[in-house]
Coordinates of C-alpha atoms in Angstrom, one line a residue:
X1 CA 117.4 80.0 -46.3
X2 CA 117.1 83.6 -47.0
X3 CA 116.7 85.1 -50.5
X4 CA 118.5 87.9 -51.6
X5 CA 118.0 89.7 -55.4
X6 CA 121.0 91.3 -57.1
X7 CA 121.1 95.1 -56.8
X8 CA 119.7 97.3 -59.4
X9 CA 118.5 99.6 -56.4
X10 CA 120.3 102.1 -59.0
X11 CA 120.0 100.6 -62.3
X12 CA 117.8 103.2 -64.1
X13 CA 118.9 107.0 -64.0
X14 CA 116.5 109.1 -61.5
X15 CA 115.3 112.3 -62.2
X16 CA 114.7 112.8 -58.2
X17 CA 117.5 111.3 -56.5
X18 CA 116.2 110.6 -52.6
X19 CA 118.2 110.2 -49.6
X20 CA 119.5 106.9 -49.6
X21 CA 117.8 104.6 -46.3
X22 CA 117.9 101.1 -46.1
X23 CA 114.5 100.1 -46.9
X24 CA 113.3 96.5 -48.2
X25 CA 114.7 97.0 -51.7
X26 CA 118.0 97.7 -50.4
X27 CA 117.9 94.9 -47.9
X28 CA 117.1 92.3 -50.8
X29 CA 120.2 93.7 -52.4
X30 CA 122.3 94.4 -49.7
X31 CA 124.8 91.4 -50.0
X32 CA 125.1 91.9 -53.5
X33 CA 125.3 95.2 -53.2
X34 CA 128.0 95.4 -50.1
X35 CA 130.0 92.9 -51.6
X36 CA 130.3 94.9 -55.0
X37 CA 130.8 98.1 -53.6
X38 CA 133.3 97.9 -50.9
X39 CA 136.7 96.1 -52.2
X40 CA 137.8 93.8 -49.8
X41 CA 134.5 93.2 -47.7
X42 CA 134.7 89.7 -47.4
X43 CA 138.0 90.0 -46.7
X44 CA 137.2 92.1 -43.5
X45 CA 134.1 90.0 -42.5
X46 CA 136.8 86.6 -42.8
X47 CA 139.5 88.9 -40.6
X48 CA 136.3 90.2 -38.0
X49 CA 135.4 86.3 -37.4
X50 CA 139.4 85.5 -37.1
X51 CA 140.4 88.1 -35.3
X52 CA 137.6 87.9 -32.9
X53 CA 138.2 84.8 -31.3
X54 CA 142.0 86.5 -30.1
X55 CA 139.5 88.7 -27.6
X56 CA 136.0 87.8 -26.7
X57 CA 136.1 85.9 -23.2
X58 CA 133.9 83.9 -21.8
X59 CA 130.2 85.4 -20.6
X60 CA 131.2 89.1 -21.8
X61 CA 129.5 90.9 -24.7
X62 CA 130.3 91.7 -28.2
X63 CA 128.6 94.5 -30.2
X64 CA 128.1 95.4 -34.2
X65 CA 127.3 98.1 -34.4
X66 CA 125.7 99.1 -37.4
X67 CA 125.3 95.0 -38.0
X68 CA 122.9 95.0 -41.5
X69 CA 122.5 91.5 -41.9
X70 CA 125.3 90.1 -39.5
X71 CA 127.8 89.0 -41.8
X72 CA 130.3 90.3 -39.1
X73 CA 127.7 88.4 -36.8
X74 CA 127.5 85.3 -38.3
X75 CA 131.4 85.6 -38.8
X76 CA 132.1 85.6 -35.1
X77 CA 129.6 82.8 -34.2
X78 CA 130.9 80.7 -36.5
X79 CA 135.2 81.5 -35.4
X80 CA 133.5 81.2 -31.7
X81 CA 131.6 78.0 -31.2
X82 CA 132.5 76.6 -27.9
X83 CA 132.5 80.7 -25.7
X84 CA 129.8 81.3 -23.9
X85 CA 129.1 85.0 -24.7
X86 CA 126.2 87.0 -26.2
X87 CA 126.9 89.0 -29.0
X88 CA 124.4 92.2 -29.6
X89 CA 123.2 92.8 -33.3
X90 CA 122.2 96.5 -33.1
X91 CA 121.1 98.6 -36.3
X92 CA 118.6 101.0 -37.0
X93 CA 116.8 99.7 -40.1
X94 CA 113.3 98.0 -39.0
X95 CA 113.8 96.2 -42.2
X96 CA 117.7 95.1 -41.7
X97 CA 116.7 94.0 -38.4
X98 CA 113.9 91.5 -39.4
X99 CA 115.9 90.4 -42.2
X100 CA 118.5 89.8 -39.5
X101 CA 115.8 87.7 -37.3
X102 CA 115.2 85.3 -39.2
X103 CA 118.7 84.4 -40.7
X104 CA 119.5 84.1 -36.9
X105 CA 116.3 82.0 -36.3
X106 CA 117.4 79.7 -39.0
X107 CA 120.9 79.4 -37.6
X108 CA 119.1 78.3 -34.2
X109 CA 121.9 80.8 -32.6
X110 CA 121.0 81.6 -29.3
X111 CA 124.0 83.8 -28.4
X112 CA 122.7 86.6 -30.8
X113 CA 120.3 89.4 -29.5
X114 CA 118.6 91.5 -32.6
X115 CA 118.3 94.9 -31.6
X116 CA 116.6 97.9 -33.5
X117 CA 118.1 100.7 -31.8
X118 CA 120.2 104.3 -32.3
X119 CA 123.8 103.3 -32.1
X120 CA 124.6 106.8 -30.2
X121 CA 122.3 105.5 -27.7
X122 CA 122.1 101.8 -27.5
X123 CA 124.6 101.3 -24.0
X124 CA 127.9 99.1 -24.4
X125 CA 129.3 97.3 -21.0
X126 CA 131.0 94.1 -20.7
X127 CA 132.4 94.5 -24.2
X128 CA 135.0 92.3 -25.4
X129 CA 134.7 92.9 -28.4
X130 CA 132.7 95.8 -30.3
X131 CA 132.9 95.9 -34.3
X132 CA 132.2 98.8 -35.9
X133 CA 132.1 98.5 -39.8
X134 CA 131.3 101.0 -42.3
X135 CA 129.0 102.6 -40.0
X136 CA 130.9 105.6 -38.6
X137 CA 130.0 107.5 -42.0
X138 CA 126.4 107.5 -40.9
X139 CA 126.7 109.6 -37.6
X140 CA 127.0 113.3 -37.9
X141 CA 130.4 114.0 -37.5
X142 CA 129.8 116.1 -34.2
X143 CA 128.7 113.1 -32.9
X144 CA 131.7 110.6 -33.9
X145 CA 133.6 111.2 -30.9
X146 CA 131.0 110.8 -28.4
X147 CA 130.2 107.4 -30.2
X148 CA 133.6 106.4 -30.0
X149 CA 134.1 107.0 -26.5
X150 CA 131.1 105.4 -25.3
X151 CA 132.9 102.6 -26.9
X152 CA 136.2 103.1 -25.3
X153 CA 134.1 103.1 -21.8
X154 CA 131.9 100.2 -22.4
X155 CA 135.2 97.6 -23.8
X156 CA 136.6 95.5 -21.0
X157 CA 140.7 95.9 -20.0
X158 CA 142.8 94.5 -23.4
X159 CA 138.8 94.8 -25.2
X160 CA 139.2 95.2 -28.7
X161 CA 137.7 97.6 -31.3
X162 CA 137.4 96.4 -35.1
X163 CA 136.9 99.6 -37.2
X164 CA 136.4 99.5 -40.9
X165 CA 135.8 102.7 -42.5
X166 CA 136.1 104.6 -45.9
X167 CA 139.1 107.7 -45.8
X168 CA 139.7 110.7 -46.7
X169 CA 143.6 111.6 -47.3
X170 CA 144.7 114.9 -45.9
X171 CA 146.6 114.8 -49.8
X172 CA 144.1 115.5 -53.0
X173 CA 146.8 113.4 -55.2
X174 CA 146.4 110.3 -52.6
X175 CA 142.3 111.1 -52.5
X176 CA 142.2 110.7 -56.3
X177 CA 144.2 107.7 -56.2
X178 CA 141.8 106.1 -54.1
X179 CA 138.3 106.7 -55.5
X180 CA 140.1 106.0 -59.1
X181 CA 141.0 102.4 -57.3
X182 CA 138.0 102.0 -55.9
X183 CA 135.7 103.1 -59.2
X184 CA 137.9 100.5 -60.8
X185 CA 136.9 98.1 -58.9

């Protein structure tokens, strides 16, 4: 069984802060970390597994996109036992994507290909069933669109696209509203 630390990637003020990347010390965090910053994550990864098994068909592909360490993964394996499908992990962190290897390898899931890849250009076909959360903030917004209809292309007739993302409000008022919520949580 994997262990993971609890996140003090942040703990001590920094004089020079870098860009943030998901390197080892955030993947040691990251479920701690995840599940502290975004209200309602488990929530969503309970409601990807559930909702999942309304749309992947048999021997067709799922894809998420952006997977870290699969909880939206391990979520639809575990609401799709008996469906023959094979589910593409895809992220571009070396260090996410190891991680990721072995939980898999411990879960002696064979449906699940690990992928270190570009999302932009990793291809989609046969999808079912793509899931795409909290990852949309990391491509360049003049690219968002072309991800998103490579997507559209790739998804099966009635395929399905779960999209979590953080907003912005076209309203200042509902903007503060929100990050005051969320800094209260």
């Amino acid at each position: 069984m994997e262990e993971f630390t609890r996140d003090t990637v942040y703990k001590d003020p920094q004089k020079n802060i870098k860009k943030f990347k998901f390197d080892q010390k955030v993947v040691n965090a990251f479920p701690d970390m995840i599940y502290r910053s975004v209200p309602g994550y488990r929530t969503i990864i309970n409601y990807c597994g559930s909702i999942s098994s309304k749309y992947i068909k048999e021997d067709s592909n799922c894809y998420d996109l952006g997977c870290s360490l699969g909880a939206s993964t391990l979520s639809i394996i575990e609401c799709n036992r008996d469906t023959p499908f094979c589910l593409h992990a895809v992220d571009n962190s070396v260090e996410m994507i190891k991680r990721l290897e072995k939980i898999v390898a411990e879960s002696k899931e064979e449906r699940v290909i690990c992928t270190l890849n570009d999302i932009m250009k990793h291809p989609i076909e046969n999808a079912s069933l793509v899931i795409l959360n909290f990852t949309l903030q990391f491509i360049p917004l003049c690219d968002r669109q072309k991800l998103l209809s490579k997507i559209h292309d790739g998804l099966n007739p009635g395929g399905c696209l779960f999209f979590s993302e953080k907003i912005k409000f076209p309203s200042q008022k509902n903007n503060n509203l929100y990050n005051d919520l969320h800094h209260e949580f």
